[in-house]
Coordinates of C-alpha atoms and ligand atoms in Angstrom, one line a residue:
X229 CA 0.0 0.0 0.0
X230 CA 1.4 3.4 -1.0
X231 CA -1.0 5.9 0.7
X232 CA -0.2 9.5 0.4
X233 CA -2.2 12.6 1.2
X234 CA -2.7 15.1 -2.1
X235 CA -4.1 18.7 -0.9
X236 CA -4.9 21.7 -3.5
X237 CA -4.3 25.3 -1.8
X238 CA -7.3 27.0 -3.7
X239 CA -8.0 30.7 -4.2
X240 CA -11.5 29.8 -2.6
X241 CA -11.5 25.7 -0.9
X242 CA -8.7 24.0 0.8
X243 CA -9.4 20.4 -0.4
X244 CA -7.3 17.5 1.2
X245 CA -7.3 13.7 0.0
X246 CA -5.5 10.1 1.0
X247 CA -4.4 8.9 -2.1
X248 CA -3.5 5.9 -3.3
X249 CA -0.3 6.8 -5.5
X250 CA 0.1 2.7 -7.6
X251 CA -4.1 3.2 -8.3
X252 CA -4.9 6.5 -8.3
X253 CA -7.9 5.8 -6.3
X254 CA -8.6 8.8 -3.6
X255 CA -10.1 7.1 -0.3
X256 CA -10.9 10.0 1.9
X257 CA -11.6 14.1 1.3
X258 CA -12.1 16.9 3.1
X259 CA -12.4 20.3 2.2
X260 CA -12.9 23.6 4.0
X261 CA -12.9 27.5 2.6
X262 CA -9.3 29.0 2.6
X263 CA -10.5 32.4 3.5
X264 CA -7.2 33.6 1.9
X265 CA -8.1 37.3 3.5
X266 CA -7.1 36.0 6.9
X267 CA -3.6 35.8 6.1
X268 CA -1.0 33.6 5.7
X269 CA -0.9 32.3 8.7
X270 CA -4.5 31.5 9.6
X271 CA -4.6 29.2 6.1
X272 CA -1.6 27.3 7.2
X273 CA -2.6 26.6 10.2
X274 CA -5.7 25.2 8.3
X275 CA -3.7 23.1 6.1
X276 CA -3.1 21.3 9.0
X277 CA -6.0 21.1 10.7
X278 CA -7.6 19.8 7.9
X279 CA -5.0 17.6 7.3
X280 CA -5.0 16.2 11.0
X281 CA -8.9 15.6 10.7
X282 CA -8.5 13.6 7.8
X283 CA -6.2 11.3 8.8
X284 CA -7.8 10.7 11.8
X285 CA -11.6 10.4 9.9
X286 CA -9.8 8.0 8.0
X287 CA -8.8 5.7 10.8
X288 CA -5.5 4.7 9.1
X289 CA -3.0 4.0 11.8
X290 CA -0.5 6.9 11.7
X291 CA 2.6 5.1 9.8
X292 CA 0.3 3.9 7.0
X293 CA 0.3 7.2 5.0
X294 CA 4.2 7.9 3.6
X295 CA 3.6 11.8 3.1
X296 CA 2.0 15.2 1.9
X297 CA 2.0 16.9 -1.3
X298 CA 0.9 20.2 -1.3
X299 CA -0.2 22.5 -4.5
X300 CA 0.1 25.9 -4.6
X301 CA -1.0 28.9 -7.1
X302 CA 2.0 29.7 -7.5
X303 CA 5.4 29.2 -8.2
X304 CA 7.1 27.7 -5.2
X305 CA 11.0 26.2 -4.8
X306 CA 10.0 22.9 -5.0
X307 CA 13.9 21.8 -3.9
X308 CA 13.4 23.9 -0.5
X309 CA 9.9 23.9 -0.3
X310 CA 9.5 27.9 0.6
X311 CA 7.0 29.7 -1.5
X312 CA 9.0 33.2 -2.8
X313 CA 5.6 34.5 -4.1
X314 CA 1.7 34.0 -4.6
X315 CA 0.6 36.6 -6.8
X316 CA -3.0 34.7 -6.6
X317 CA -3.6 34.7 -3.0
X318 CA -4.4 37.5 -0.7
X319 CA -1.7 37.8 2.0
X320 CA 2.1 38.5 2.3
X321 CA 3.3 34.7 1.4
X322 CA 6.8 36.1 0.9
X323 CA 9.5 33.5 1.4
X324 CA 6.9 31.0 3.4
X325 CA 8.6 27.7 4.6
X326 CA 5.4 26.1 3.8
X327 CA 7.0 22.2 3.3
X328 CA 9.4 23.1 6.5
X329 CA 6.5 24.4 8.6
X330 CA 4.0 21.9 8.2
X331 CA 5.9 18.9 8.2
X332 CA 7.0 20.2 12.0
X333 CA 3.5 20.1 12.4
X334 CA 2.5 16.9 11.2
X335 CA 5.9 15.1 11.7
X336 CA 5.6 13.6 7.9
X337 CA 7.3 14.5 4.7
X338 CA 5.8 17.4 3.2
X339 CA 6.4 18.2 -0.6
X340 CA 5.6 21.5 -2.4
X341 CA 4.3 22.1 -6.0
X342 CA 2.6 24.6 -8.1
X343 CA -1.0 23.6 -8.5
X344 CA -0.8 23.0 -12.7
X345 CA 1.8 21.0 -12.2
X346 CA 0.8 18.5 -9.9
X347 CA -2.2 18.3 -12.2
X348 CA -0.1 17.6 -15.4
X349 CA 1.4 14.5 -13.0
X350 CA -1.6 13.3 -12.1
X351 CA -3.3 13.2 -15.6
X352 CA -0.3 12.1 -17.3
X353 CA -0.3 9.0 -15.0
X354 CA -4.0 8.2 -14.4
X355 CA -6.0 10.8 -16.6
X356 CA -5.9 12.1 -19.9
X357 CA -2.3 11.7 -20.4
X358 CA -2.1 7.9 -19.6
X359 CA 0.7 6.2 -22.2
X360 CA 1.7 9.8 -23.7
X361 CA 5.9 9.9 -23.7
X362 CA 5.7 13.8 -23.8
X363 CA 2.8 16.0 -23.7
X364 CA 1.5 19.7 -22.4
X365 CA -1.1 20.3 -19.9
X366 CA -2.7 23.6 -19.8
X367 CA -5.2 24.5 -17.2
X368 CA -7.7 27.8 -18.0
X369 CA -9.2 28.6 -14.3
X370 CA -8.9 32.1 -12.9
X371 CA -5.1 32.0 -14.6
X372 CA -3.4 30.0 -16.9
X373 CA -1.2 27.0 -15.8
X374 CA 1.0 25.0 -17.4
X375 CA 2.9 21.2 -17.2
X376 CA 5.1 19.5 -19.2
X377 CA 6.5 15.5 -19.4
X378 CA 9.4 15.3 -22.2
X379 CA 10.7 12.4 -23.1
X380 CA 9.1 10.2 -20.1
X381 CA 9.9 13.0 -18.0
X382 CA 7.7 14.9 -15.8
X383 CA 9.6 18.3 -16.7
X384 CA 9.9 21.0 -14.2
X385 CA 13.1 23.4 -15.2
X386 CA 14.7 25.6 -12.7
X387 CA 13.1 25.1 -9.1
X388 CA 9.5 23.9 -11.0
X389 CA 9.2 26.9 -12.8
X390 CA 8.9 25.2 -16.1
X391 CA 5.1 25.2 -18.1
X392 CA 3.9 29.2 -17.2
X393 CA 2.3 29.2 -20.1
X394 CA -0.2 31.6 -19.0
X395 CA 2.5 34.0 -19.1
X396 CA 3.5 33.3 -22.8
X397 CA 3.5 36.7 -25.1
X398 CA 0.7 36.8 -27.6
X399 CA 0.5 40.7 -28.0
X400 CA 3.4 42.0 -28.3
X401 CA 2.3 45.8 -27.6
X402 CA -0.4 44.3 -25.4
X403 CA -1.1 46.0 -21.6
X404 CA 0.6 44.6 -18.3
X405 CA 0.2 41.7 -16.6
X406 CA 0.7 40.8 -13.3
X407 CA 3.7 39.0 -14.0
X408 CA 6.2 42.1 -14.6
X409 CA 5.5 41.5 -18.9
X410 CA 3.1 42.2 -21.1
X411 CA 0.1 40.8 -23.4
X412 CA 0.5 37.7 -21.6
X413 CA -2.4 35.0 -22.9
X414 CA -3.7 35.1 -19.8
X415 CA -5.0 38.1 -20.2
X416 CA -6.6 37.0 -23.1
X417 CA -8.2 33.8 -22.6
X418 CA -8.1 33.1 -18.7
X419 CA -11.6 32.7 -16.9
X420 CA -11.1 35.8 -15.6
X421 CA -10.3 37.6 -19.1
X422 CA -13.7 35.7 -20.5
X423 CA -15.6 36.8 -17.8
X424 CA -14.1 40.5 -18.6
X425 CA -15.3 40.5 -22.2
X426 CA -18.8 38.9 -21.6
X427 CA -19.0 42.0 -18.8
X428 CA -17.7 44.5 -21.9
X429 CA -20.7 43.1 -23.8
X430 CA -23.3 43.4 -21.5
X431 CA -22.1 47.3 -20.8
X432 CA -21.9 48.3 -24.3
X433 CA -26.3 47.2 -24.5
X434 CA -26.0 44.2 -26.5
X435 CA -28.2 41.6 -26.0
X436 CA -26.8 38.2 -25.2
X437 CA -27.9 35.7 -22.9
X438 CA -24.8 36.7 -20.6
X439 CA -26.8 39.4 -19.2
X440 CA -30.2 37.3 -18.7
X441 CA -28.8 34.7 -17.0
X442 CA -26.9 37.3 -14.2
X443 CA -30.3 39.3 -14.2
X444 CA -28.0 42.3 -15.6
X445 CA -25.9 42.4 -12.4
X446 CA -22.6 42.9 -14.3
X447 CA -20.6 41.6 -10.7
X448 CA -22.1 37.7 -11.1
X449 CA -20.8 37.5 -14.5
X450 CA -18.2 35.0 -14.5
X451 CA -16.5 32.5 -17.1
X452 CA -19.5 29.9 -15.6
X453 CA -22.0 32.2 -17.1
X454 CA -20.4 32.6 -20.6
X455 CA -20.1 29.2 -21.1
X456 CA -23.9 28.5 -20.2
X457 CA -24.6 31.3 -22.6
X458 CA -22.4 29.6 -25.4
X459 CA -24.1 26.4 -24.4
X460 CA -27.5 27.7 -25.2
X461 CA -26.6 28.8 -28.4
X462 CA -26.0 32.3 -27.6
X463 CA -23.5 33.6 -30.3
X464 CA -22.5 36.9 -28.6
X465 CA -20.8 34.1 -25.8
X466 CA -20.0 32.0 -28.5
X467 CA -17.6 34.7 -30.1
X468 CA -16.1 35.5 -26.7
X469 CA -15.2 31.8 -26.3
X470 CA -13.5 31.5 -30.0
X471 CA -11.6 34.6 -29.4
X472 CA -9.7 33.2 -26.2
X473 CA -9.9 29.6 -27.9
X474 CA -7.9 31.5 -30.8
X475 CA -5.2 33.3 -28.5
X476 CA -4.9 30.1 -26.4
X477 CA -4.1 28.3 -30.3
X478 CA -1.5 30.7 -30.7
X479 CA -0.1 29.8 -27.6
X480 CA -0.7 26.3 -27.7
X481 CA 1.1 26.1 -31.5
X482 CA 3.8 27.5 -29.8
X483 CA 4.1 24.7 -27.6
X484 CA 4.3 22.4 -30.3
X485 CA 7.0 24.5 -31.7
X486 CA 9.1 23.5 -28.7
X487 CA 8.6 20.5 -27.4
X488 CA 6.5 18.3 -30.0
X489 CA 4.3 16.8 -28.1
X490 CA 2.0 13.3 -28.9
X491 CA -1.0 15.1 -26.7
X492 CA -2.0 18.4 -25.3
X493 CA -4.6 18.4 -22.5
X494 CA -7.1 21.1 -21.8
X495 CA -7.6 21.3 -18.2
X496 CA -9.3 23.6 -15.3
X497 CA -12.6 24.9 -14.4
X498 CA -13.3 26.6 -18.1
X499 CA -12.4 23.6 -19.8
X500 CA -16.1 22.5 -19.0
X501 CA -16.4 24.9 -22.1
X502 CA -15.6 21.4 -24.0
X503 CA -15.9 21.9 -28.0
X504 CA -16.8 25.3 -27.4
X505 CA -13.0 26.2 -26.6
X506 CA -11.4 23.3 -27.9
X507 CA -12.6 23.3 -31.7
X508 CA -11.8 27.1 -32.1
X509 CA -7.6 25.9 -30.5
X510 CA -7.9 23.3 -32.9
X511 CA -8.9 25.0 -36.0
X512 CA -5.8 28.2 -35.3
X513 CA -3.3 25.5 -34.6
X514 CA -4.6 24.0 -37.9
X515 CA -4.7 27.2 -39.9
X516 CA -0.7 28.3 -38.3
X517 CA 1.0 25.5 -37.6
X518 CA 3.2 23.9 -40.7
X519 CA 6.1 22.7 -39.0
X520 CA 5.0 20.0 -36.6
X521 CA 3.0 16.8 -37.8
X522 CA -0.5 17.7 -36.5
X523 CA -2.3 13.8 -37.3
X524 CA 0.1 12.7 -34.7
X525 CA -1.4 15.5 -32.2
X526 CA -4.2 15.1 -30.1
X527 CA -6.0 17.5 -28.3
X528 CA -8.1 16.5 -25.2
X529 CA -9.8 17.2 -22.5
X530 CA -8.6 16.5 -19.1
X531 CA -10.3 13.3 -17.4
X532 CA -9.8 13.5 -13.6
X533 CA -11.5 16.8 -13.4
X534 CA -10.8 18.8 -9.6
X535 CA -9.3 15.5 -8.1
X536 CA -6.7 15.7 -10.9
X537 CA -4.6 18.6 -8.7
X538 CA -5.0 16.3 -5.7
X539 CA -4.3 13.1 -7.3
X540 CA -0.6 14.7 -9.0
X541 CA 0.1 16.4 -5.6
X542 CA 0.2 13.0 -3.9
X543 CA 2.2 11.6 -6.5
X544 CA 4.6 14.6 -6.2
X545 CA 5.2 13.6 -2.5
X546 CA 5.7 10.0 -3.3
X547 CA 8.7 11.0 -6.2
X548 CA 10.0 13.2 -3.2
X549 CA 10.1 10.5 -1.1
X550 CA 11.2 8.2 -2.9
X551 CA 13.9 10.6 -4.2
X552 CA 12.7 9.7 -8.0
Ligands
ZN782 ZN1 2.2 37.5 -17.4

């Protein structure tokens, strides 16, 4: 038995699961609100108490789990464990010894690693990405993350900073981002960049199901809404949908420009979008892409949907552990 506990540091839920890293099979979950606003310190000490509840709701004797992986929005040194920087959370979350602080706590091995990543591992190894020697995962929530495997490898560059694709250039000239750089395709084609354009709509008068389905309250429009919109047929959403399906394209046949890949895997909350997002990526990697050999490409949607994060974080901790 190779029991490991996965647990996804959300912008909203703290979700926390005992994992079974040779199945994939998740035995036991709890989740509780992060309530970021509270600082840094209040959510760690959540992490834990959430993670002590669950171990002892599951009843497993103390020595049968091997370790934690935690997932992070963010970009944390997964060699030391310390988050430098969460530009997604509320809070100071400068230089946190996360791994160092709560495996005091829990007296078990704690590993760190960004949220997309961990996702990328766990779909390459039970989801979408099962068999696939090298492949991308992109995940279109709030932001844009990113994962790569090359080669059989479950890539991470410098400190686990490899796969921001979020932060790739698609506008040149285009305004800041967050990041420090500019016309980033996040702000393009993120959830919270579709939620901005259906919001644009709706305040220039136009009539679209966007603003029927929020009663015209321009604050409960959201990447959710759009998509029901699209999914009804409505074609002002629809539009909204193939413009960030044709900046994530751009980005995506980028991708494919670097590291060739058998599969690329559409992940996150907006990828419920299905066809809607994935058919306009498809058609611009189609109509710009010469130079890799597309029939071998295949473009799909992630399988283990929100328990892929804490599936991949377990995993993370097990590689840790077992200093693969
Ligand atoms: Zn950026």
């Amino acid at each position: 038995m190779s029991h490991y506990i996965g647990i996804d540091l959300g912008g909203t839920n703290l979700r926390a699961a005992i994992t079974d890293t040779d199945t994939g099979q998740i035995f036991y979950q709890r989740k509780c609100p992060t309530l970021a606003t509270e600082g840094q310190e209040a959510v760690i000490r959540r992490i834990v108490q959430l993670t002590r509840e669950l171990i002892q709701a599951s009843g497993e004797p103390a020595d049968a789990i091997k370790g934690i992986g935690i997932g992070v929005p963010g970009t944390p040194n997964i060699d030391t464990g310390v988050i430098e920087f969460l530009p997604n959370l509320p809070g100071r979350w400068l230089n946190v010894p996360l791994q160092a602080i709560v495996q005091e706590q829990i007296q078990l091995p704690v590993a760190v690693i960004n949220d997309v990543r961990a996702l990328t591992l766990g779909e390459w190894i039970f989801g979408a990405g099962r068999g696939a020697d090298t492949l991308a995962c992109l995940a279109i929530g709030t932001g844009i993350g990113g994962g790569l495997v090359v080669n059989g490898q479950f890539h991470l560059g410098i400190g686990g900073t490899a796969g921001e694709f979020g932060h790739h250039v698609v506008e040149v000239d285009g305004p800041p981002c967050g990041c420090g750089g500019r016309g980033c395709l996040e702000l393009y084609a993120s959830g919270s960049a579709i939620a901005a354009m259906g919001v644009k709509e709706v305040m220039h008068g136009h009539t679209t199901r966007i603003g029927e389905l929020v009663n015209h309250d321009l604050n409960r429009i959201d990447a959710g809404v759009i998509i029901q919109a699209a999914k009804e047929g409505d074609l002002i959403a629809m539009g909204i949908l193939q413009r960030a399906g044709l900046y994530l394209g751009i980005a995506v046949g980028n991708i494919l420009g670097v590291i060739s890949p058998q599969r690329v895997i559409l992940g996150g909350g907006v990828s419920v979008a299905g066809d809607l997002l994935l058919k306009p990526i498809v058609q611009t990697v189609n109509e710009r892409v010469r130079v890799i050999p597309l029939q071998k490409v295949q473009f799909v949607l992630a399988e283990l949907g929100i328990n892929g994060g804490l599936i991949g974080a377990a995993l993370w901790a097990k590689r840790k552990c077992e200093g693969s």
